[in-house]
Amino acid sequence: MSNSWITYRCDKPDFKVRSSIDGTTHLVSRTALLNSEVFRDMFACCDPQISESEEVLELQEKGGELTALLRLLHGPLVPPAVLPQGGTRFQPTQYDPATVIPLPLLLSLFFRLADKYVLVEPIMAGLRLQLRANAPVHPLEVYGFATLHDMEWEASEASQYVLPLSSYSFEEIKLIPNVIAYHKLVRLQDFRRKALRELLLGEDIFPHDYGECASHREQAVDSWDRQRKALVGRIESATDVAGEMDALTDVFLDCKTCHKACRAAVDMLAYKCRRIPRILDQLPEA
């Protein structure tokens, strides 16, 4: 359990919380505890004559888990930091690992405590952002968890990172909670494969003869055609088609006209690929 994610700060404590399991006691803010509907209802039923300074709330949580709960209650989670993207090509969002709560901690502890103590929406929103930030590294786990807990937006965002389903083991596929969720991924990946293949086969190096080279036209067309035919049979839903075709530009370094045309064709491919649906929410209705 990472200490950096379960420590909290309370500048003006006015209450105590103690673990009835190991006796760990924490100084806390009573106001912070109101971020839980469970504690809010509990305080509403308390005798107002009892001095707050004398009260100690005992909870059936181990010390580390209690600290994690108080971390959630005492301040907003720092949003995961988005890493800058290099170049002009589309890349799915990536996050700075140092700002992302590790998935096992997030699922087994934070979400469990948030559900048990009915934490307020701003806290839940912060946890959902952290869940989304785990998707690039743990796409299937995040997709399965989000689907199981009716987090449709988070499940949709995670779907773009899921590898071809055939690449997962049977045990890994079990993370998808039901056949409907599985079928949605099948539809998305099949749609993208077909759309990428169709796009590649329809994109020419000299579209409508624009920018063609009089000296090397046939050579350039043949090279482009061989490259895309070799690629089209390997296309998967996550294939960077423009990136694969970009390797061809080195072939035309000796001819500025052909090089410029290839560069323009690759850039156009990249632009059109970006427009193909990547997530479930963008998929046309069946």
CSV table of C-alpha atoms in Angstrom, one decimal:
chain,number,residue,atom,x,y,z
A,1,MET,CA,0.0,0.0,0.0
A,2,SER,CA,1.6,3.3,-1.1
A,3,ASN,CA,1.9,5.7,1.8
A,4,SER,CA,1.9,8.7,-0.6
A,5,TRP,CA,-1.7,8.0,-1.5
A,6,ILE,CA,-3.1,7.3,2.0
A,7,THR,CA,-1.7,10.1,4.0
A,8,TYR,CA,-3.8,13.1,4.8
A,9,ARG,CA,-3.5,16.5,6.4
A,10,CYS,CA,-5.9,18.1,8.9
A,11,ASP,CA,-4.9,21.6,9.9
A,12,LYS,CA,-7.6,22.2,12.5
A,13,PRO,CA,-8.7,18.9,14.1
A,14,ASP,CA,-11.7,18.9,16.3
A,15,PHE,CA,-12.6,15.2,16.5
A,16,LYS,CA,-11.1,11.8,16.9
A,17,VAL,CA,-11.5,8.6,14.9
A,18,ARG,CA,-10.2,5.3,16.2
A,19,SER,CA,-9.8,1.8,14.7
A,20,SER,CA,-11.6,-0.7,16.8
A,21,ILE,CA,-9.4,-3.4,15.3
A,22,ASP,CA,-5.9,-2.1,16.1
A,23,GLY,CA,-6.6,1.0,18.2
A,24,THR,CA,-5.0,3.4,15.8
A,25,THR,CA,-6.4,6.9,16.6
A,26,HIS,CA,-6.5,9.9,14.2
A,27,LEU,CA,-7.2,13.6,14.7
A,28,VAL,CA,-9.7,14.7,12.1
A,29,SER,CA,-12.0,17.5,11.1
A,30,ARG,CA,-15.6,16.9,11.9
A,31,THR,CA,-16.6,19.0,8.9
A,32,ALA,CA,-14.5,16.7,6.6
A,33,LEU,CA,-16.4,13.7,7.9
A,34,LEU,CA,-19.6,15.2,6.5
A,35,ASN,CA,-18.3,14.3,3.1
A,36,SER,CA,-19.7,10.9,3.9
A,37,GLU,CA,-23.5,10.4,4.0
A,38,VAL,CA,-23.0,7.7,6.6
A,39,PHE,CA,-21.2,10.0,9.0
A,40,ARG,CA,-23.6,12.9,8.2
A,41,ASP,CA,-26.6,10.7,9.2
A,42,MET,CA,-24.7,9.5,12.3
A,43,PHE,CA,-24.0,13.0,13.5
A,44,ALA,CA,-27.5,14.0,12.9
A,45,CYS,CA,-28.6,11.4,15.4
A,46,CYS,CA,-26.0,12.3,18.0
A,47,ASP,CA,-26.9,14.0,21.3
A,48,PRO,CA,-25.9,17.6,20.8
A,49,GLN,CA,-25.2,18.0,24.5
A,50,ILE,CA,-22.1,15.7,24.2
A,51,SER,CA,-18.9,17.7,23.9
A,52,GLU,CA,-17.3,17.2,20.6
A,53,SER,CA,-13.8,17.3,22.1
A,54,GLU,CA,-14.7,14.2,24.2
A,55,GLU,CA,-16.1,12.2,21.4
A,56,VAL,CA,-14.2,9.4,19.7
A,57,LEU,CA,-15.8,7.6,16.7
A,58,GLU,CA,-14.8,4.0,16.5
A,59,LEU,CA,-14.8,2.3,13.1
A,60,GLN,CA,-14.3,-1.3,12.1
A,61,GLU,CA,-11.4,-0.6,9.8
A,62,LYS,CA,-7.7,-1.4,10.1
A,63,GLY,CA,-5.4,1.5,10.6
A,64,GLY,CA,-4.2,1.7,7.0
A,65,GLU,CA,-7.7,1.5,5.6
A,66,LEU,CA,-8.9,4.1,8.0
A,67,THR,CA,-6.1,6.4,7.0
A,68,ALA,CA,-7.1,5.9,3.3
A,69,LEU,CA,-10.7,6.7,4.1
A,70,LEU,CA,-9.7,9.9,5.9
A,71,ARG,CA,-7.4,10.8,3.0
A,72,LEU,CA,-10.5,10.8,0.7
A,73,LEU,CA,-12.6,12.8,3.2
A,74,HIS,CA,-10.1,15.5,4.0
A,75,GLY,CA,-9.3,16.9,0.6
A,76,PRO,CA,-9.8,16.5,-3.2
A,77,LEU,CA,-7.5,14.0,-5.0
A,78,VAL,CA,-5.0,15.7,-7.2
A,79,PRO,CA,-6.2,15.2,-10.8
A,80,PRO,CA,-3.9,12.9,-12.9
A,81,ALA,CA,-1.5,14.9,-15.1
A,82,VAL,CA,-1.8,14.5,-18.8
A,83,LEU,CA,1.6,13.9,-20.6
A,84,PRO,CA,2.3,16.2,-23.5
A,85,GLN,CA,2.0,14.7,-27.0
A,86,GLY,CA,4.8,14.9,-29.4
A,87,GLY,CA,4.4,15.4,-33.1
A,88,THR,CA,1.3,16.0,-35.1
A,89,ARG,CA,-0.2,12.5,-35.1
A,90,PHE,CA,-3.1,11.5,-32.9
A,91,GLN,CA,-2.3,9.7,-29.8
A,92,PRO,CA,-4.7,8.5,-27.1
A,93,THR,CA,-4.3,10.4,-23.8
A,94,GLN,CA,-1.4,9.3,-21.6
A,95,TYR,CA,-0.9,10.2,-18.0
A,96,ASP,CA,2.1,10.9,-15.7
A,97,PRO,CA,2.4,7.7,-13.7
A,98,ALA,CA,3.5,9.7,-10.6
A,99,THR,CA,0.1,11.3,-10.5
A,100,VAL,CA,-2.0,8.1,-11.0
A,101,ILE,CA,-3.2,6.0,-8.1
A,102,PRO,CA,-2.1,2.4,-8.7
A,103,LEU,CA,-5.1,0.4,-9.9
A,104,PRO,CA,-5.0,-2.3,-7.2
A,105,LEU,CA,-5.1,0.4,-4.5
A,106,LEU,CA,-7.8,2.4,-6.4
A,107,LEU,CA,-10.1,-0.6,-6.8
A,108,SER,CA,-9.6,-2.7,-3.7
A,109,LEU,CA,-9.4,0.2,-1.2
A,110,PHE,CA,-10.6,3.6,-2.4
A,111,PHE,CA,-13.7,2.5,-4.4
A,112,ARG,CA,-14.7,0.0,-1.7
A,113,LEU,CA,-14.5,2.6,1.0
A,114,ALA,CA,-16.2,5.2,-1.1
A,115,ASP,CA,-19.1,2.8,-1.7
A,116,LYS,CA,-19.2,1.7,2.0
A,117,TYR,CA,-19.3,5.2,3.4
A,118,VAL,CA,-21.3,6.8,0.6
A,119,LEU,CA,-18.9,9.6,-0.2
A,120,VAL,CA,-20.1,12.8,-1.9
A,121,GLU,CA,-20.0,13.3,-5.7
A,122,PRO,CA,-16.9,15.5,-5.9
A,123,ILE,CA,-14.9,12.7,-4.3
A,124,MET,CA,-16.4,10.1,-6.5
A,125,ALA,CA,-15.6,12.3,-9.6
A,126,GLY,CA,-12.0,12.4,-8.5
A,127,LEU,CA,-11.9,8.6,-8.2
A,128,ARG,CA,-13.4,8.2,-11.6
A,129,LEU,CA,-10.8,10.5,-13.1
A,130,GLN,CA,-8.1,8.3,-11.5
A,131,LEU,CA,-9.9,5.2,-12.9
A,132,ARG,CA,-9.8,6.7,-16.4
A,133,ALA,CA,-6.1,7.5,-16.0
A,134,ASN,CA,-5.3,3.8,-15.4
A,135,ALA,CA,-6.9,2.8,-18.7
A,136,PRO,CA,-3.8,3.2,-20.9
A,137,VAL,CA,-1.9,0.7,-18.8
A,138,HIS,CA,-4.8,-1.5,-17.6
A,139,PRO,CA,-7.5,-1.2,-20.3
A,140,LEU,CA,-9.3,-4.5,-19.8
A,141,GLU,CA,-9.4,-4.2,-16.0
A,142,VAL,CA,-10.7,-0.6,-16.2
A,143,TYR,CA,-13.2,-1.4,-18.9
A,144,GLY,CA,-14.6,-4.4,-16.9
A,145,PHE,CA,-14.8,-2.5,-13.6
A,146,ALA,CA,-16.4,0.6,-15.1
A,147,THR,CA,-18.9,-1.5,-17.0
A,148,LEU,CA,-19.8,-3.6,-13.9
A,149,HIS,CA,-20.4,-0.4,-11.9
A,150,ASP,CA,-22.4,1.4,-14.6
A,151,MET,CA,-19.7,4.0,-15.3
A,152,GLU,CA,-20.5,4.2,-19.0
A,153,TRP,CA,-18.3,7.2,-19.8
A,154,GLU,CA,-15.2,5.6,-18.1
A,155,ALA,CA,-15.9,2.3,-19.9
A,156,SER,CA,-16.2,4.1,-23.2
A,157,GLU,CA,-12.9,5.9,-22.7
A,158,ALA,CA,-11.1,2.7,-21.7
A,159,SER,CA,-12.4,0.9,-24.8
A,160,GLN,CA,-9.9,2.7,-27.0
A,161,TYR,CA,-6.9,1.1,-25.2
A,162,VAL,CA,-8.2,-2.5,-25.2
A,163,LEU,CA,-5.9,-4.7,-27.3
A,164,PRO,CA,-7.4,-7.0,-29.9
A,165,LEU,CA,-9.5,-9.4,-27.9
A,166,SER,CA,-7.9,-12.5,-29.4
A,167,SER,CA,-4.6,-11.4,-27.7
A,168,TYR,CA,-6.0,-11.9,-24.2
A,169,SER,CA,-6.0,-15.2,-22.3
A,170,PHE,CA,-9.3,-16.8,-21.2
A,171,GLU,CA,-8.6,-15.7,-17.6
A,172,GLU,CA,-8.1,-12.1,-18.7
A,173,ILE,CA,-11.3,-12.1,-20.8
A,174,LYS,CA,-13.2,-13.0,-17.6
A,175,LEU,CA,-12.6,-9.4,-16.5
A,176,ILE,CA,-15.4,-8.4,-19.0
A,177,PRO,CA,-18.5,-8.7,-16.8
A,178,ASN,CA,-21.1,-9.9,-19.4
A,179,VAL,CA,-21.6,-10.8,-23.0
A,180,ILE,CA,-23.1,-7.4,-23.9
A,181,ALA,CA,-19.9,-5.7,-22.8
A,182,TYR,CA,-17.8,-8.2,-24.7
A,183,HIS,CA,-19.9,-7.7,-27.8
A,184,LYS,CA,-19.5,-3.9,-27.7
A,185,LEU,CA,-15.7,-4.3,-27.8
A,186,VAL,CA,-16.0,-6.8,-30.7
A,187,ARG,CA,-18.2,-4.3,-32.7
A,188,LEU,CA,-15.8,-1.4,-32.0
A,189,GLN,CA,-12.7,-3.3,-33.0
A,190,ASP,CA,-14.3,-4.9,-36.1
A,191,PHE,CA,-15.6,-1.4,-37.2
A,192,ARG,CA,-12.2,0.1,-36.8
A,193,ARG,CA,-10.4,-2.7,-38.7
A,194,LYS,CA,-12.7,-2.4,-41.6
A,195,ALA,CA,-12.7,1.4,-41.7
A,196,LEU,CA,-8.9,1.6,-41.5
A,197,ARG,CA,-8.5,-1.0,-44.3
A,198,GLU,CA,-11.0,0.7,-46.5
A,199,LEU,CA,-9.4,4.1,-45.9
A,200,LEU,CA,-5.9,2.8,-46.6
A,201,LEU,CA,-6.9,1.1,-49.9
A,202,GLY,CA,-8.7,4.2,-51.0
A,203,GLU,CA,-5.9,6.7,-50.3
A,204,ASP,CA,-3.4,7.3,-53.2
A,205,ILE,CA,0.0,8.9,-53.2
A,206,PHE,CA,-1.1,11.3,-56.0
A,207,PRO,CA,-4.8,11.8,-55.4
A,208,HIS,CA,-6.5,13.0,-58.6
A,209,ASP,CA,-3.0,13.3,-60.0
A,210,TYR,CA,-2.3,16.1,-57.6
A,211,GLY,CA,1.5,16.7,-56.9
A,212,GLU,CA,2.6,13.8,-59.2
A,213,CYS,CA,6.2,13.5,-60.3
A,214,ALA,CA,6.7,13.3,-64.1
A,215,SER,CA,10.0,11.4,-63.7
A,216,HIS,CA,9.1,8.8,-61.1
A,217,ARG,CA,5.3,8.6,-61.1
A,218,GLU,CA,5.1,4.9,-61.8
A,219,GLN,CA,7.8,4.0,-59.3
A,220,ALA,CA,6.2,6.1,-56.6
A,221,VAL,CA,2.7,4.6,-57.3
A,222,ASP,CA,4.1,1.1,-57.3
A,223,SER,CA,6.0,1.6,-54.0
A,224,TRP,CA,3.0,3.2,-52.3
A,225,ASP,CA,0.7,0.3,-53.5
A,226,ARG,CA,3.1,-2.4,-52.4
A,227,GLN,CA,3.4,-0.8,-48.9
A,228,ARG,CA,-0.3,-0.4,-48.3
A,229,LYS,CA,-1.1,-3.9,-49.6
A,230,ALA,CA,1.5,-5.4,-47.3
A,231,LEU,CA,0.0,-3.4,-44.4
A,232,VAL,CA,-3.7,-3.9,-45.0
A,233,GLY,CA,-3.6,-7.6,-44.0
A,234,ARG,CA,-1.9,-6.7,-40.7
A,235,ILE,CA,-4.3,-3.9,-39.6
A,236,GLU,CA,-5.9,-4.2,-36.2
A,237,SER,CA,-8.1,-1.8,-34.4
A,238,ALA,CA,-5.2,0.0,-32.8
A,239,THR,CA,-2.8,0.0,-35.8
A,240,ASP,CA,-1.2,3.4,-36.5
A,241,VAL,CA,-1.8,3.2,-40.3
A,242,ALA,CA,-0.3,6.6,-41.0
A,243,GLY,CA,2.8,5.8,-38.9
A,244,GLU,CA,3.2,2.5,-40.8
A,245,MET,CA,3.0,4.2,-44.1
A,246,ASP,CA,5.3,7.0,-43.0
A,247,ALA,CA,8.3,4.6,-43.3
A,248,LEU,CA,7.9,4.9,-47.1
A,249,THR,CA,8.9,8.5,-47.1
A,250,ASP,CA,12.6,7.6,-46.8
A,251,VAL,CA,12.4,5.8,-50.1
A,252,PHE,CA,11.8,9.1,-51.9
A,253,LEU,CA,14.5,11.2,-50.3
A,254,ASP,CA,16.3,11.6,-53.6
A,255,CYS,CA,13.2,13.2,-55.2
A,256,LYS,CA,11.7,16.3,-53.6
A,257,THR,CA,8.5,16.0,-55.6
A,258,CYS,CA,7.9,12.4,-54.6
A,259,HIS,CA,8.9,13.0,-51.0
A,260,LYS,CA,6.6,15.9,-50.7
A,261,ALA,CA,3.7,13.9,-52.3
A,262,CYS,CA,4.3,11.0,-49.9
A,263,ARG,CA,4.5,13.3,-46.9
A,264,ALA,CA,1.2,14.9,-47.9
A,265,ALA,CA,-0.5,11.5,-48.5
A,266,VAL,CA,0.7,10.2,-45.1
A,267,ASP,CA,-0.5,13.4,-43.4
A,268,MET,CA,-3.9,13.0,-45.1
A,269,LEU,CA,-4.1,9.4,-43.9
A,270,ALA,CA,-3.4,10.6,-40.3
A,271,TYR,CA,-6.1,13.2,-40.5
A,272,LYS,CA,-8.7,10.7,-41.8
A,273,CYS,CA,-7.7,8.0,-39.3
A,274,ARG,CA,-8.3,10.5,-36.5
A,275,ARG,CA,-11.9,10.8,-37.6
A,276,ILE,CA,-12.6,7.1,-37.4
A,277,PRO,CA,-14.4,6.2,-34.1
A,278,ARG,CA,-12.1,5.1,-31.3
A,279,ILE,CA,-14.4,4.7,-28.4
A,280,LEU,CA,-17.8,3.1,-27.8
A,281,ASP,CA,-19.7,6.4,-27.6
A,282,GLN,CA,-18.6,7.3,-31.1
A,283,LEU,CA,-19.7,4.0,-32.6
A,284,PRO,CA,-22.7,4.2,-35.0
A,285,GLU,CA,-25.9,2.4,-33.8
A,286,ALA,CA,-26.1,-1.2,-35.0
